[in-house]
Amino acid sequence: MLLCRTIFLSDIHLGNKDCQARYLLHFLENSKAQTIYLLGDIIDLWAMRRQVCWTPEQNLVIKTLLAKAEQGCELIYIPGNHDEEFRHWAGREFGEMKIQLRGCHTTALGKKLLLLHGDEFDKEVNFGRFHAWLGDHLYDFLLFLNRWSNRARRAMGGRYFSLAAFIKSKVPGARDAIARYRNAAVNKAKRSGFDGVVCGHIHHPEISLQDGLIYCNDGDWIDSCTALVEELDGSLAIYHWTEQSHTIAALPLAEIKAETAAQQAA
């Protein structure tokens, strides 16, 4: 059982045929946190307008999250662009779940983190609406390849492998786009007086220190299958949760403390 202080999840895309609900359900069943933040694109209303794919595992994800809230876990939902209709309900509570446009989380080390989905930075990353549309359709094709390649791997007894993430890492300009997004998110946190930012949206899990601020992207449950976790001691880590569950990135306690000391000495 993974015992932690906080869990950050985004880009689950329930209702999408590429949602990896089985892995997420296993993660939720094997983790316990004081607070869970849902940072957008939890339900994929865009995909459901074209074709609804709602599996028993996806239904259990919703039930498990709500059950955790009923058991005392604070559950906060910050909608994204694929579920933006829920932004109209910001400020309201549905049972034990709170809906907000943005959030603020203070870690065990006193670091104040800005929480948002991240679609507001699209204009700083993309060249325009046509490029965004083209990117969405190319990503759909990558997910098609990812889906069928993993069906073949499972049939042969293999483990999950994100072919989509691998191909994206080889696309020219992808790193530049990710860097522009990271810069936009960090600058937003800096202007707003935060110590860091946690977001999703671009399906690229990452933890880093930039310009003295913490940048965290919790990834997704379409191809990356990742969650950002604040450990009990205040350190931050990204967990990749498939058959080969492991931590793929971390911002240890010592590194956060060292950065804090450096800022205080400056």
C-alpha positions as MATLAB code, in Angstrom:
seq = 'MLLCRTIFLSDIHLGNKDCQARYLLHFLENSKAQTIYLLGDIIDLWAMRRQVCWTPEQNLVIKTLLAKAEQGCELIYIPGNHDEEFRHWAGREFGEMKIQLRGCHTTALGKKLLLLHGDEFDKEVNFGRFHAWLGDHLYDFLLFLNRWSNRARRAMGGRYFSLAAFIKSKVPGARDAIARYRNAAVNKAKRSGFDGVVCGHIHHPEISLQDGLIYCNDGDWIDSCTALVEELDGSLAIYHWTEQSHTIAALPLAEIKAETAAQQAA';
ca = [
       0.000    0.000    0.000;
       1.335    3.415   -1.033;
       0.779    5.776    1.900;
       1.204    9.430    0.971;
       0.064   12.919    1.807;
      -1.284   14.003   -1.580;
      -2.049   12.519   -4.997;
      -2.320   14.616   -8.167;
      -4.075   13.065  -11.179;
      -5.048   14.524  -14.529;
      -5.873   13.583  -18.109;
      -7.618   10.345  -17.207;
      -9.992   10.751  -20.176;
     -12.807    8.560  -18.917;
     -15.147    7.799  -21.810;
     -12.241    7.573  -24.254;
     -11.408    4.154  -25.700;
      -7.712    4.755  -24.962;
      -8.229    5.406  -21.229;
      -6.003    3.060  -19.198;
      -8.601    2.710  -16.443;
      -7.432   -0.756  -15.388;
      -4.014    0.561  -14.340;
      -5.478    3.638  -12.636;
      -7.964    1.508  -10.710;
      -5.132   -0.696   -9.452;
      -3.192    2.428   -8.415;
      -6.166    3.837   -6.499;
      -6.859    0.525   -4.776;
      -3.237    0.340   -3.639;
      -2.778    3.920   -2.435;
      -4.063    6.058    0.409;
      -3.781    9.850    0.626;
      -5.117   12.701    2.724;
      -5.972   14.725   -0.408;
      -6.525   13.871   -4.074;
      -6.502   16.595   -6.716;
      -8.076   15.906  -10.112;
      -6.438   18.414  -12.465;
      -8.642   18.286  -15.519;
      -9.615   16.113  -18.466;
     -10.968   13.543  -16.047;
     -14.003   12.855  -18.236;
     -13.368   13.222  -21.966;
     -16.516   14.946  -23.198;
     -14.848   15.666  -26.550;
     -14.290   11.973  -27.256;
     -17.755   11.045  -25.991;
     -19.369   13.369  -28.523;
     -17.835   11.179  -31.235;
     -18.100    7.776  -29.576;
     -18.856    6.778  -25.994;
     -16.627    4.065  -24.590;
     -17.457    3.603  -20.907;
     -16.090    0.363  -19.508;
     -16.788   -1.282  -16.118;
     -13.238   -0.326  -15.062;
     -13.905    3.338  -15.856;
     -17.078    3.212  -13.801;
     -15.132    1.698  -10.893;
     -12.589    4.545  -11.079;
     -15.383    7.046  -10.352;
     -16.820    4.882   -7.570;
     -13.398    4.387   -5.978;
     -12.619    8.120   -5.966;
     -15.995    8.962   -4.420;
     -15.597    6.175   -1.876;
     -12.232    7.595   -0.812;
     -13.881   11.002   -0.366;
     -16.615    9.487    1.792;
     -13.918    7.862    3.926;
     -12.332   11.229    4.710;
      -9.979   11.915    1.783;
     -10.342   15.488    0.506;
     -11.272   15.296   -3.196;
     -10.862   18.451   -5.319;
     -11.725   18.585   -9.024;
     -10.253   21.296  -11.280;
     -11.740   20.814  -14.790;
      -9.643   21.027  -17.966;
     -10.461   21.678  -21.614;
     -11.938   18.236  -22.382;
     -14.324   18.607  -19.429;
     -14.603   22.399  -19.463;
     -18.404   22.258  -19.114;
     -17.835   21.431  -15.454;
     -16.109   24.789  -14.968;
     -19.601   26.294  -14.769;
     -19.994   24.431  -11.470;
     -16.856   25.902   -9.878;
     -17.368   26.809   -6.241;
     -19.912   24.056   -5.659;
     -19.678   20.702   -3.939;
     -21.107   17.426   -5.194;
     -21.273   15.172   -2.201;
     -17.752   15.147   -0.805;
     -16.130   16.441   -4.023;
     -15.303   20.140   -4.477;
     -15.072   21.782   -7.915;
     -12.669   24.704   -8.410;
     -11.213   26.623  -11.355;
      -7.755   26.569   -9.779;
      -6.211   25.413   -6.561;
      -3.460   26.060   -4.063;
      -1.692   23.295   -2.190;
       0.846   23.747    0.585;
       3.252   20.837    0.971;
       4.526   19.414    4.247;
       7.620   21.584    3.702;
       5.556   24.753    3.393;
       5.905   25.071   -0.395;
       2.868   26.780   -1.921;
       1.947   25.215   -5.269;
      -0.394   26.611   -7.909;
      -2.727   23.912   -9.268;
      -4.331   24.124  -12.704;
      -4.945   22.024  -15.783;
      -2.726   24.002  -18.164;
      -4.753   24.534  -21.336;
      -4.514   28.284  -20.773;
      -0.891   28.093  -21.992;
      -1.822   26.731  -25.431;
      -1.346   30.093  -27.140;
       2.228   30.255  -25.824;
       3.023   26.737  -27.056;
       1.122   26.286  -30.324;
       1.242   28.394  -33.454;
      -2.522   28.633  -33.832;
      -5.817   26.784  -33.964;
      -4.882   24.841  -37.105;
      -1.705   23.489  -35.523;
      -3.635   22.542  -32.383;
      -6.194   20.693  -34.520;
      -3.439   18.951  -36.478;
      -1.677   17.978  -33.264;
      -4.855   16.451  -31.824;
      -5.408   14.319  -34.917;
      -1.805   13.161  -35.052;
      -2.000   12.247  -31.373;
      -5.157   10.239  -32.040;
      -3.182    8.280  -34.619;
      -0.360    7.698  -32.106;
      -2.894    6.382  -29.609;
      -4.257    4.051  -32.270;
      -0.746    2.650  -32.739;
      -0.245    2.502  -28.981;
      -3.492    0.594  -28.465;
      -2.842   -2.089  -31.043;
       0.851   -2.507  -30.277;
       0.041   -3.180  -26.607;
      -2.685   -5.652  -27.517;
      -0.069   -7.542  -29.485;
       2.440   -7.300  -26.610;
      -0.092   -8.627  -24.089;
      -1.029  -11.493  -26.434;
       2.638  -12.494  -26.429;
       2.935  -12.142  -22.653;
       4.705   -8.792  -22.760;
       4.291   -5.779  -20.493;
       2.803   -2.387  -21.259;
       4.970   -0.063  -23.319;
       3.997    3.477  -24.285;
       4.711    3.503  -27.995;
       2.964    6.888  -28.223;
       5.340    8.456  -25.689;
       8.340    6.904  -27.431;
       7.313    8.294  -30.838;
       6.533   11.720  -29.355;
      10.036   11.864  -27.887;
      11.446   11.472  -31.403;
       9.303   14.146  -33.069;
      11.340   17.246  -34.045;
      10.250   20.290  -32.090;
       8.459   18.300  -29.380;
      11.083   19.156  -26.765;
      10.878   22.837  -27.689;
       7.085   22.785  -27.295;
       7.369   21.090  -23.895;
       9.975   23.663  -22.816;
       7.698   26.543  -23.876;
       4.853   25.025  -21.903;
       7.072   24.539  -18.832;
       8.295   28.138  -19.055;
       4.740   29.455  -19.344;
       3.599   27.455  -16.311;
       6.585   28.469  -14.175;
       6.204   32.137  -15.139;
       2.521   32.017  -14.187;
       3.406   30.592  -10.765;
       6.142   33.189  -10.269;
       3.855   36.111  -11.177;
       1.198   34.787   -8.819;
       3.573   34.481   -5.869;
       3.743   30.681   -5.672;
       6.723   28.417   -5.005;
       5.805   26.114   -7.859;
       3.126   24.750  -10.128;
       1.403   21.403  -10.700;
      -0.395   20.860  -13.995;
      -1.223   18.306  -16.673;
      -2.641   18.805  -20.172;
       0.384   17.954  -22.356;
       0.653   14.289  -21.290;
       4.328   14.631  -20.409;
       5.162   13.651  -16.796;
       7.980   15.688  -15.308;
       9.409   17.078  -12.075;
      12.070   19.758  -12.172;
      13.398   22.913  -10.534;
      13.407   25.935  -12.821;
      14.322   29.487  -11.852;
      14.024   28.472   -8.205;
      10.464   27.188   -8.655;
       9.078   23.643   -8.638;
       7.540   22.464  -11.918;
       5.438   19.297  -11.819;
       3.414   17.709  -14.590;
       1.532   14.632  -13.424;
       1.275   13.102  -16.916;
      -1.810   11.166  -17.974;
      -3.682    7.853  -18.048;
      -3.870    7.574  -21.831;
      -0.304    6.497  -22.576;
       2.017    7.526  -19.709;
      -0.013    6.011  -16.821;
       1.497    8.322  -14.209;
       0.513   10.102  -11.000;
       2.301   12.786   -9.030;
       2.587   11.971   -5.334;
       3.593   14.055   -2.328;
       5.168   11.651    0.120;
       4.548   11.961    3.858;
       7.856   13.821    4.287;
       6.948   16.437    1.656;
       9.098   15.074   -1.168;
       7.541   14.754   -4.626;
       7.631   11.783   -6.974;
       6.011   10.595  -10.194;
       4.781    7.013  -10.145;
       4.456    5.039  -13.362;
       1.777    2.430  -12.674;
       1.418   -0.497  -15.076;
       2.668   -4.076  -14.802;
       6.148   -2.656  -14.135;
       5.188   -0.110  -11.459;
       8.023    2.162  -10.369;
       9.056    5.733   -9.654;
      10.333    7.442  -12.804;
      11.134   10.895  -11.397;
      11.452   12.492   -8.002;
      12.261   15.750   -6.266;
      13.736   14.464   -2.991;
      13.380   16.126    0.358;
      17.068   17.071    0.428;
      16.868   18.825   -2.943;
      13.801   20.837   -1.935;
      15.452   21.841    1.334;
      18.651   22.825   -0.459;
      16.717   25.026   -2.870;
      14.858   26.614    0.051;
      18.130   27.351    1.853;
      19.613   28.868   -1.303;
      16.588   31.158   -1.717;
      16.755   32.276    1.928;
      20.490   33.031    1.618;
      20.028   35.083   -1.550;
];
